[in-house]
Short mmCIF file of C-alpha atoms and ligand atoms in Angstrom, two decimals:
data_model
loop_
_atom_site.label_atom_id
_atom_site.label_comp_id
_atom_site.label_asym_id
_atom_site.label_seq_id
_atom_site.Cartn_x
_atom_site.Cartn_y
_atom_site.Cartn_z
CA UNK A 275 -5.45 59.26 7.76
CA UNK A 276 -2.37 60.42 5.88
CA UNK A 277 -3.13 61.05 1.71
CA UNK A 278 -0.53 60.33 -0.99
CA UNK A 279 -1.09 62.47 -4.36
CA UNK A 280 -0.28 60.39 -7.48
CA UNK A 281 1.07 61.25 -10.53
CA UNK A 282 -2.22 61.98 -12.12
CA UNK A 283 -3.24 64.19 -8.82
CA UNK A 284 -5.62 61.41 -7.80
CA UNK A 285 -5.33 61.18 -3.75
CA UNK A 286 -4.75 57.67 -2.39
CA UNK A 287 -5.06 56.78 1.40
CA UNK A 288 -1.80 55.78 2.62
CA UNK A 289 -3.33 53.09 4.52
CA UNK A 290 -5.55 49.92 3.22
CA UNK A 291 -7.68 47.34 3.60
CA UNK A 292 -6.95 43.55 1.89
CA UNK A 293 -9.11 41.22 1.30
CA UNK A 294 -6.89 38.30 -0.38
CA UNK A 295 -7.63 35.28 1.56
CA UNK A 296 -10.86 36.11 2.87
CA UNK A 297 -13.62 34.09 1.50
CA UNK A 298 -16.93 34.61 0.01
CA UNK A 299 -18.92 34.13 2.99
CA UNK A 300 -17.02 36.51 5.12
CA UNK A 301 -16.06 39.11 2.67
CA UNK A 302 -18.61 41.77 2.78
CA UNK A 303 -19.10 42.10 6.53
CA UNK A 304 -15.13 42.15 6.39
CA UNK A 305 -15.04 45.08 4.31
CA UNK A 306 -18.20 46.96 5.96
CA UNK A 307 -16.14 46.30 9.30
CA UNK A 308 -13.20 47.78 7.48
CA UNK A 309 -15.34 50.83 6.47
CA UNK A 310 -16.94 51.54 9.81
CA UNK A 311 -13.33 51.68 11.32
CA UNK A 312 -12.69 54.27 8.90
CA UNK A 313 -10.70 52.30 6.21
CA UNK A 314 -10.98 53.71 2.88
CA UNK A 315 -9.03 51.96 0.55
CA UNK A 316 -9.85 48.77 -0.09
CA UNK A 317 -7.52 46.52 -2.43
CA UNK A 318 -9.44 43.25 -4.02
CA UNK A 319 -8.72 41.29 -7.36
CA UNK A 320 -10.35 39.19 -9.80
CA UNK A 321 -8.28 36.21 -8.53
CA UNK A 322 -9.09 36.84 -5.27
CA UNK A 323 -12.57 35.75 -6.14
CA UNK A 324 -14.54 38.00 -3.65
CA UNK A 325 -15.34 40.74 -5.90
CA UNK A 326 -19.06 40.33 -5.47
CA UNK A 327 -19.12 40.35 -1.73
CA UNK A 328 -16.59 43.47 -1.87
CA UNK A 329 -19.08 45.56 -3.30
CA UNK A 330 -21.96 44.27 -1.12
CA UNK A 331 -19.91 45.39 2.22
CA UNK A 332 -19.99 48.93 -0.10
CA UNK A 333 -23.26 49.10 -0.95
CA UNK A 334 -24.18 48.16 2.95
CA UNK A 335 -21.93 50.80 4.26
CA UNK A 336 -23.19 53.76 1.66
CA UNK A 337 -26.77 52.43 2.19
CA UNK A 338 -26.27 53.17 5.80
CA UNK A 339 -24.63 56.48 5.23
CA UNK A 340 -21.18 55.66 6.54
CA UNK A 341 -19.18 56.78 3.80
CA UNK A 342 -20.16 57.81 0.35
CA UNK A 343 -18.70 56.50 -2.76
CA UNK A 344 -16.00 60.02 -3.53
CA UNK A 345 -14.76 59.41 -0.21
CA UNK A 346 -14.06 55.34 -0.91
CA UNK A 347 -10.47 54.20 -3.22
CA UNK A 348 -10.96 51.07 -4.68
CA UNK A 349 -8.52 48.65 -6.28
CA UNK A 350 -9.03 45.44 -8.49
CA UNK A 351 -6.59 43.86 -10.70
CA UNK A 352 -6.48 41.49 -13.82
CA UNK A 353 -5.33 38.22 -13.39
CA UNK A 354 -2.84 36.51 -16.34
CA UNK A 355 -5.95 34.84 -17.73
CA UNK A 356 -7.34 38.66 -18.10
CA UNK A 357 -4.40 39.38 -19.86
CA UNK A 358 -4.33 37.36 -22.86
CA UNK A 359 -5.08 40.02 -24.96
CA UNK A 360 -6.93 43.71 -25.66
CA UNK A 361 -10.36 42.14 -25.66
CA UNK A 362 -10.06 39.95 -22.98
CA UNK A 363 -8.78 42.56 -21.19
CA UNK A 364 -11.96 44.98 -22.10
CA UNK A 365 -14.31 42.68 -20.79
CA UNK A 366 -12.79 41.67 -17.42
CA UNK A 367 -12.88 44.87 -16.64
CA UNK A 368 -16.27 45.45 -17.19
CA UNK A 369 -16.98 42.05 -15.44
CA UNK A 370 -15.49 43.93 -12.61
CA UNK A 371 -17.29 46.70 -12.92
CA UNK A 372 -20.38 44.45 -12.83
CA UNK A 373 -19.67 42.57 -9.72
CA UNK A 374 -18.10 45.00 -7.38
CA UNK A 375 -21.80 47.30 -8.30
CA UNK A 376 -19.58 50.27 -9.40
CA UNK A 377 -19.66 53.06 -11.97
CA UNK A 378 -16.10 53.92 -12.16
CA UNK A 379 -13.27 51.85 -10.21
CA UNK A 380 -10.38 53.46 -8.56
CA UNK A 381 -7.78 51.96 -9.47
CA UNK A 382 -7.45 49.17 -11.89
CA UNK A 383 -3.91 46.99 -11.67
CA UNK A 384 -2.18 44.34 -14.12
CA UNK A 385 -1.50 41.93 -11.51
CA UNK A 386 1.19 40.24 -12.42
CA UNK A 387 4.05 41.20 -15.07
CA UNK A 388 3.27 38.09 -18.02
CA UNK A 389 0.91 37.92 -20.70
CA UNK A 390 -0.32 40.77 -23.36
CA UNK A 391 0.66 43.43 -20.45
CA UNK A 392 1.02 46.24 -23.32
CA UNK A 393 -2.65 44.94 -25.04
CA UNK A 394 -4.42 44.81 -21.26
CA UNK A 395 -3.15 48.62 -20.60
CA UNK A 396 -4.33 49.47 -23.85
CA UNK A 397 -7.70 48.55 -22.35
CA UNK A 398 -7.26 49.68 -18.97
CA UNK A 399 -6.45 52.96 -20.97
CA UNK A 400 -9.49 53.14 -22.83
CA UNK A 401 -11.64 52.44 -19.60
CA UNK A 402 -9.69 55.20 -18.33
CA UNK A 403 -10.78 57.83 -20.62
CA UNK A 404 -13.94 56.72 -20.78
CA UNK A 405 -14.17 57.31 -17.18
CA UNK A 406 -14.57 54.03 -15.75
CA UNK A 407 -11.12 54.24 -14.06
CA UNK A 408 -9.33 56.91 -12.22
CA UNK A 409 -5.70 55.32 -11.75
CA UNK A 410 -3.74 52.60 -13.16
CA UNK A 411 -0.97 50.73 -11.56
CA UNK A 412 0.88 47.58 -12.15
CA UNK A 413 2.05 45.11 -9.67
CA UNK A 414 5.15 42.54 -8.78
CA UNK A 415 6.63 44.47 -11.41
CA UNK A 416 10.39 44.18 -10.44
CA UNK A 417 12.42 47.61 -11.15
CA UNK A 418 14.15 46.98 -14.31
CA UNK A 419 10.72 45.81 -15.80
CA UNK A 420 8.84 48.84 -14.49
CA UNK A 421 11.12 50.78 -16.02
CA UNK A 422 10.93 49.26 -19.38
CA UNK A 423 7.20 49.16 -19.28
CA UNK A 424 7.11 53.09 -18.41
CA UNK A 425 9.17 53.98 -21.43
CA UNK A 426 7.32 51.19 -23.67
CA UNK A 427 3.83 51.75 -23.46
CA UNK A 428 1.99 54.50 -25.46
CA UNK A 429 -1.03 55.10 -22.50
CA UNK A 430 1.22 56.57 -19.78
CA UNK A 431 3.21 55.90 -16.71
CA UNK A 432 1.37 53.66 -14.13
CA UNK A 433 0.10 55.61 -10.75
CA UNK A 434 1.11 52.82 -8.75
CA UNK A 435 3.41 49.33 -8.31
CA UNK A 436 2.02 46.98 -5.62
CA UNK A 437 4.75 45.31 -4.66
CA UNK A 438 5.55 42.66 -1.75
CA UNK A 439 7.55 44.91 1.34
CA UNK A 440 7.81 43.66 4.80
CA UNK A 441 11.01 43.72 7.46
CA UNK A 442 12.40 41.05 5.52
CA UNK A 443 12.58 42.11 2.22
CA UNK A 444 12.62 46.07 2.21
CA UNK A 445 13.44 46.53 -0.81
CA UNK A 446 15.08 49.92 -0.36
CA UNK A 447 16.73 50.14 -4.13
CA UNK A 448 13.29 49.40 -5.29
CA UNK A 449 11.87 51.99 -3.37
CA UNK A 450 14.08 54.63 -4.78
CA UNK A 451 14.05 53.56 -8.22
CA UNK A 452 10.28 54.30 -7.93
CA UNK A 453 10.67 57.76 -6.85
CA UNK A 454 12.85 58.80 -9.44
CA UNK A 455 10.12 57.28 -12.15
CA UNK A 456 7.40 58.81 -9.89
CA UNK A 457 5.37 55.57 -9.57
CA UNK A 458 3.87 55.11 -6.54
CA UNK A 459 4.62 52.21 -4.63
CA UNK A 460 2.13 50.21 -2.44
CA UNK A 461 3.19 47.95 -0.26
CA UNK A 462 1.20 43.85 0.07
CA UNK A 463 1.94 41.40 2.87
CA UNK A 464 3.52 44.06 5.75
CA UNK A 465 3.40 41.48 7.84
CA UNK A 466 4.72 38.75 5.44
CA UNK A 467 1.16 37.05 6.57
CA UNK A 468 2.99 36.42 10.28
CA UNK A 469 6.12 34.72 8.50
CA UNK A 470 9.64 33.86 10.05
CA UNK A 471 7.32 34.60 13.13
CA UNK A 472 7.43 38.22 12.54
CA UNK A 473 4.88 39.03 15.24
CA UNK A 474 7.36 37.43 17.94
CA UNK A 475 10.33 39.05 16.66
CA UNK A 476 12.52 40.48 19.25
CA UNK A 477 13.71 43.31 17.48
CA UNK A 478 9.95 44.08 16.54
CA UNK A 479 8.89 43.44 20.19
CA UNK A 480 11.39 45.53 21.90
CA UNK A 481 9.96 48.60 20.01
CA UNK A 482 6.26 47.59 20.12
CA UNK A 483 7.41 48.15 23.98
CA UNK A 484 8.86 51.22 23.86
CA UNK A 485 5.78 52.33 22.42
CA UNK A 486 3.91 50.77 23.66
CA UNK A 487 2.32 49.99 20.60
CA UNK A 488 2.33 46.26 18.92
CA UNK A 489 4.17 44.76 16.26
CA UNK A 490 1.75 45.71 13.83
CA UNK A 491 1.33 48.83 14.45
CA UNK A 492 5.31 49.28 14.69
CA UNK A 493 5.25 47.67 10.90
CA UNK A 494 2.46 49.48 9.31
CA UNK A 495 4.06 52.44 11.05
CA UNK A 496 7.60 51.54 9.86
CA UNK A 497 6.25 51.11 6.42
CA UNK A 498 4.48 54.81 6.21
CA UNK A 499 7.43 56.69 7.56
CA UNK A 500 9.08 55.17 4.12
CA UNK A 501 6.39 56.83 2.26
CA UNK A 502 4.50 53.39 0.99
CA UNK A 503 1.18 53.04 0.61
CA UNK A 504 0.47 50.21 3.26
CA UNK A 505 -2.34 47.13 2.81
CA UNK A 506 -3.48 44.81 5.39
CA UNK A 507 -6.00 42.48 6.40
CA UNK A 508 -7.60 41.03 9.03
CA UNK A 509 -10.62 39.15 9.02
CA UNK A 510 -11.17 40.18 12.84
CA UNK A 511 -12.49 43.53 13.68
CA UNK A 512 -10.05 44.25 16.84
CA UNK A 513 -7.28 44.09 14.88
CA UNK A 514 -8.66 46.25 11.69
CA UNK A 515 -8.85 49.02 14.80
CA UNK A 516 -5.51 48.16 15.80
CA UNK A 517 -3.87 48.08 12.38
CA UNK A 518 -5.89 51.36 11.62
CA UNK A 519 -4.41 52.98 14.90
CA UNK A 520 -0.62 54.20 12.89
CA UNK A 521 -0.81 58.12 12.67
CA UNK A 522 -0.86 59.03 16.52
CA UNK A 523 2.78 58.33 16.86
CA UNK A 524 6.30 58.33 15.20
CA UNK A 525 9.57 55.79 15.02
CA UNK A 526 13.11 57.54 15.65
CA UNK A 527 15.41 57.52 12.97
CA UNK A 528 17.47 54.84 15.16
CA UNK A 529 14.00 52.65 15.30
CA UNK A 530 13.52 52.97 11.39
CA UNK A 531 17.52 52.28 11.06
CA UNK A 532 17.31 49.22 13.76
CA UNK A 533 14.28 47.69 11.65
CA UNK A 534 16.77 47.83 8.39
CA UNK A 535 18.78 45.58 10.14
CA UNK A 536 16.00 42.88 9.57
CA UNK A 537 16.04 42.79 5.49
CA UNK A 538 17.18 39.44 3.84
CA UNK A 539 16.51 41.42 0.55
CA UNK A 540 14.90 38.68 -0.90
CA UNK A 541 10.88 37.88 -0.87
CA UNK A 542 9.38 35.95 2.16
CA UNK A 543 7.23 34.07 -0.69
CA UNK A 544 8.58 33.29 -4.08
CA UNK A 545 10.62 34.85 -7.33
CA UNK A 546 9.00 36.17 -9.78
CA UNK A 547 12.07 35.20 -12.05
CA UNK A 548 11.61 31.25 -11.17
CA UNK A 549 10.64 29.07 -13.97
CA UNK A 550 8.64 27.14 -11.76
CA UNK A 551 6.40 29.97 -10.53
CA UNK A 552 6.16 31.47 -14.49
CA UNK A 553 5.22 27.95 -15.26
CA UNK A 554 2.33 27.91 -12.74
CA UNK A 555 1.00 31.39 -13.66
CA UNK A 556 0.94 30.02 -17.30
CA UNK A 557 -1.15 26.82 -15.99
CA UNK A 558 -3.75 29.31 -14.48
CA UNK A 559 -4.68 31.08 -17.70
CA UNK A 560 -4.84 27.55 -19.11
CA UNK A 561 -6.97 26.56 -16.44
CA UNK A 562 -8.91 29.42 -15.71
CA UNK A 563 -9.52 29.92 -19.60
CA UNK A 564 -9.16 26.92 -21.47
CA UNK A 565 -8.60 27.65 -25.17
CA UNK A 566 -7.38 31.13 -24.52
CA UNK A 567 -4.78 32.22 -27.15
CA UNK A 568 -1.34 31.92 -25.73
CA UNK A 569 1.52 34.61 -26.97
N1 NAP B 50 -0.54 42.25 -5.57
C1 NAP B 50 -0.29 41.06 -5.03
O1 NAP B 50 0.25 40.14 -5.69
C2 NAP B 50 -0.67 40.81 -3.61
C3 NAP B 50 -0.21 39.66 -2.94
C4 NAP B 50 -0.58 39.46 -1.61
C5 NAP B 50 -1.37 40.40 -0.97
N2 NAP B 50 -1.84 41.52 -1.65
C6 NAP B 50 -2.71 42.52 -0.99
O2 NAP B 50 -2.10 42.93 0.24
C7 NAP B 50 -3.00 42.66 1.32
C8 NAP B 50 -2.23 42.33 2.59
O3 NAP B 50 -1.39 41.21 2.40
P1 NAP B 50 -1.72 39.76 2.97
O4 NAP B 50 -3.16 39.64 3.24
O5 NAP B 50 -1.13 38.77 2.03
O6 NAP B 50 -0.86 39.64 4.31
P2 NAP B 50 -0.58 40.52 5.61
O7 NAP B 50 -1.49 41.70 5.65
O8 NAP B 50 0.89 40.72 5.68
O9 NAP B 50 -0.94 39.51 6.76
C9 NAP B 50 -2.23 39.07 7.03
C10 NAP B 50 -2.11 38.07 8.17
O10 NAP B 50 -1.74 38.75 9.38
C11 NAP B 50 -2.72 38.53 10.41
N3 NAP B 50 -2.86 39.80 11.11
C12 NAP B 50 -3.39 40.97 10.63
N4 NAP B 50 -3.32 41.93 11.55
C13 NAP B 50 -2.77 41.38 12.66
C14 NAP B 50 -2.45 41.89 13.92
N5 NAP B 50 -2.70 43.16 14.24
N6 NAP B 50 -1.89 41.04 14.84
C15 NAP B 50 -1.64 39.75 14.53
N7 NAP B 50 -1.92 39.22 13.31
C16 NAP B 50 -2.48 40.03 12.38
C17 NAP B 50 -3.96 38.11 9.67
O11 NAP B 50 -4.73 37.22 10.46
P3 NAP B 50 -6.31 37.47 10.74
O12 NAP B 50 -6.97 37.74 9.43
O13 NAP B 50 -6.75 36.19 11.38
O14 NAP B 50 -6.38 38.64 11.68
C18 NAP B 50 -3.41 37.37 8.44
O15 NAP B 50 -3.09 36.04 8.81
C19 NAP B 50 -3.85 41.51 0.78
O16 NAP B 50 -5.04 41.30 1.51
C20 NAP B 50 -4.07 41.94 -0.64
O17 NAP B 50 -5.07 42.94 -0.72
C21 NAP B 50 -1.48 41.71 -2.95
#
């Protein structure tokens, strides 16, 4: 397993397990699967609902002595009805802390970029000092609002943006604007959840062949050579081994370049910037929250 030092000097695996999707029922022998395969990053989320059963597959897999909690990175993020506001904020993320049976969490994300964002990373902060947190990151932060919330915020520069990358959208200006702010950025839906039929794609396929490799591999591979921090899931164990098999071999510069060819540059699920989507992230912290303050 290849490590990525963030900003803070906290360590990160560059390679993850996700559990989005995944429901209760099959969530913690998912993620004690994950473990025994030698995952050890493991990226949940209050909306994911599955919190709970994420830190029963831990407990199981500690119990049994096949990892211990230093060597495990965990994630969890704040939904928009989390981030309403500094207090709401507080006590979502000790809800977390709560469910997923954890002293301190890893890393703790604002999932989305609407809402109190400044007031919930006041909170994450505090958390942070207190040393219930290690990292913080934000996520489907575009650039230009990354930026702005870097210099804007009095806590500090985020660790980490999780951000949708996958063949077809790359997002190479992105990528780069990251570096030069020194944000980390972690890659969700490499496969673009089998999209566009990305496992049959020909371009994909002809190099899974020449390496005999498949097209997963050749995308989480793809994705690690560009320095990202790569999640994905599986609810099946054969392909958790699969996905976990990357860092026994390496794409040519002409294999990374061919892949390039394969970017639409725009997402293979929905715009962050469309009204309609705002709109139905504003209905969930009405519906998840009823009478929570709106800004
Ligand atoms: N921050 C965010 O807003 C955000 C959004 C989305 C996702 N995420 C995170 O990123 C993680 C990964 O993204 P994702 O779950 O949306 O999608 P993904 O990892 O791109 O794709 C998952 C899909 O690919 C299939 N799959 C996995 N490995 C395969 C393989 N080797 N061969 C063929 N099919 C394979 C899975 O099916 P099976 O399960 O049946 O194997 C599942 O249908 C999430 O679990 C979550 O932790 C974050």
């Amino acid at each position: 397993m290849n490590y990525i030092t963030l900003n803070n000097e906290e360590k990160i695996p560059q390679l993850g397990f996700g559990v989005y999707q995944i429901s209760k029922e099959e969530t913690a022998q998912a993620v004690y699967e994950a473990i025994k395969i030698g995952y050890r990053l493991i990226d949940t989320a209050i909306a994911y609902d599955n919190e709970e059963e994420v830190g029963d597959g831990i407990q199981r897999a500690i119990k049994e002595g096949l990892v211990t909690r230093e060597e495990l990175c965990i994630t969890t993020k704040l939904f928009v009805h989390n981030v309403v506001n500094y207090e709401e904020a507080t006590k979502a993320i000790h809800a977390s802390l709560t469910r997923l049976k954890l002293d301190y969490i890893d890393i703790f994300l604002l999932h989305q970029p609407y809402g109190d964002i400044y007031g919930a990373w006041r909170a994450l902060g505090l958390a942070q000092k207190e040393g219930k947190i290690k990292s913080l990151g934000i996520s489907n932060f575009d650039s230009a609002k990354m930026i702005e919330f870097v210099k804007m915020n009095d806590v500090g520069i985020p660790q980490i943006n999780q951000i949708e990358i996958n063949p077809w959208y790359q997002r190479e200006e992105d990528i780069v604007w990251h570096q030069k702010y020194n944000v980390q950025v972690e890659a969700w839906a490499p496969f673009a959840e089998g999209r566009q039929g990305l496992f049959t794609n020909p371009i994909l396929l002809k190099i899974a062949q020449k390496y005999k490799k498949s097209v997963a591999q050749i995308v989480l591979r793809w994705l690690i050579q560009r320095n990202s921090v790569v999640l994905a899931k599986s609810i099946r164990p054969e392909r958790m081994k699969e996905n976990f098999e990357v860092f026994d071999f390496c794409l040519s510069d002409e294999d990374m370049k061919e892949i390039t060819s394969l970017d639409q540059q725009q997402s293979a699920f929905f715009d962050h910037h469309n009204p309609e989507m705002v709109e139905w992230f504003m209905d969930r912290i009405e519906n998840l929250q009823p009478g929570a303050k709106r800004w």
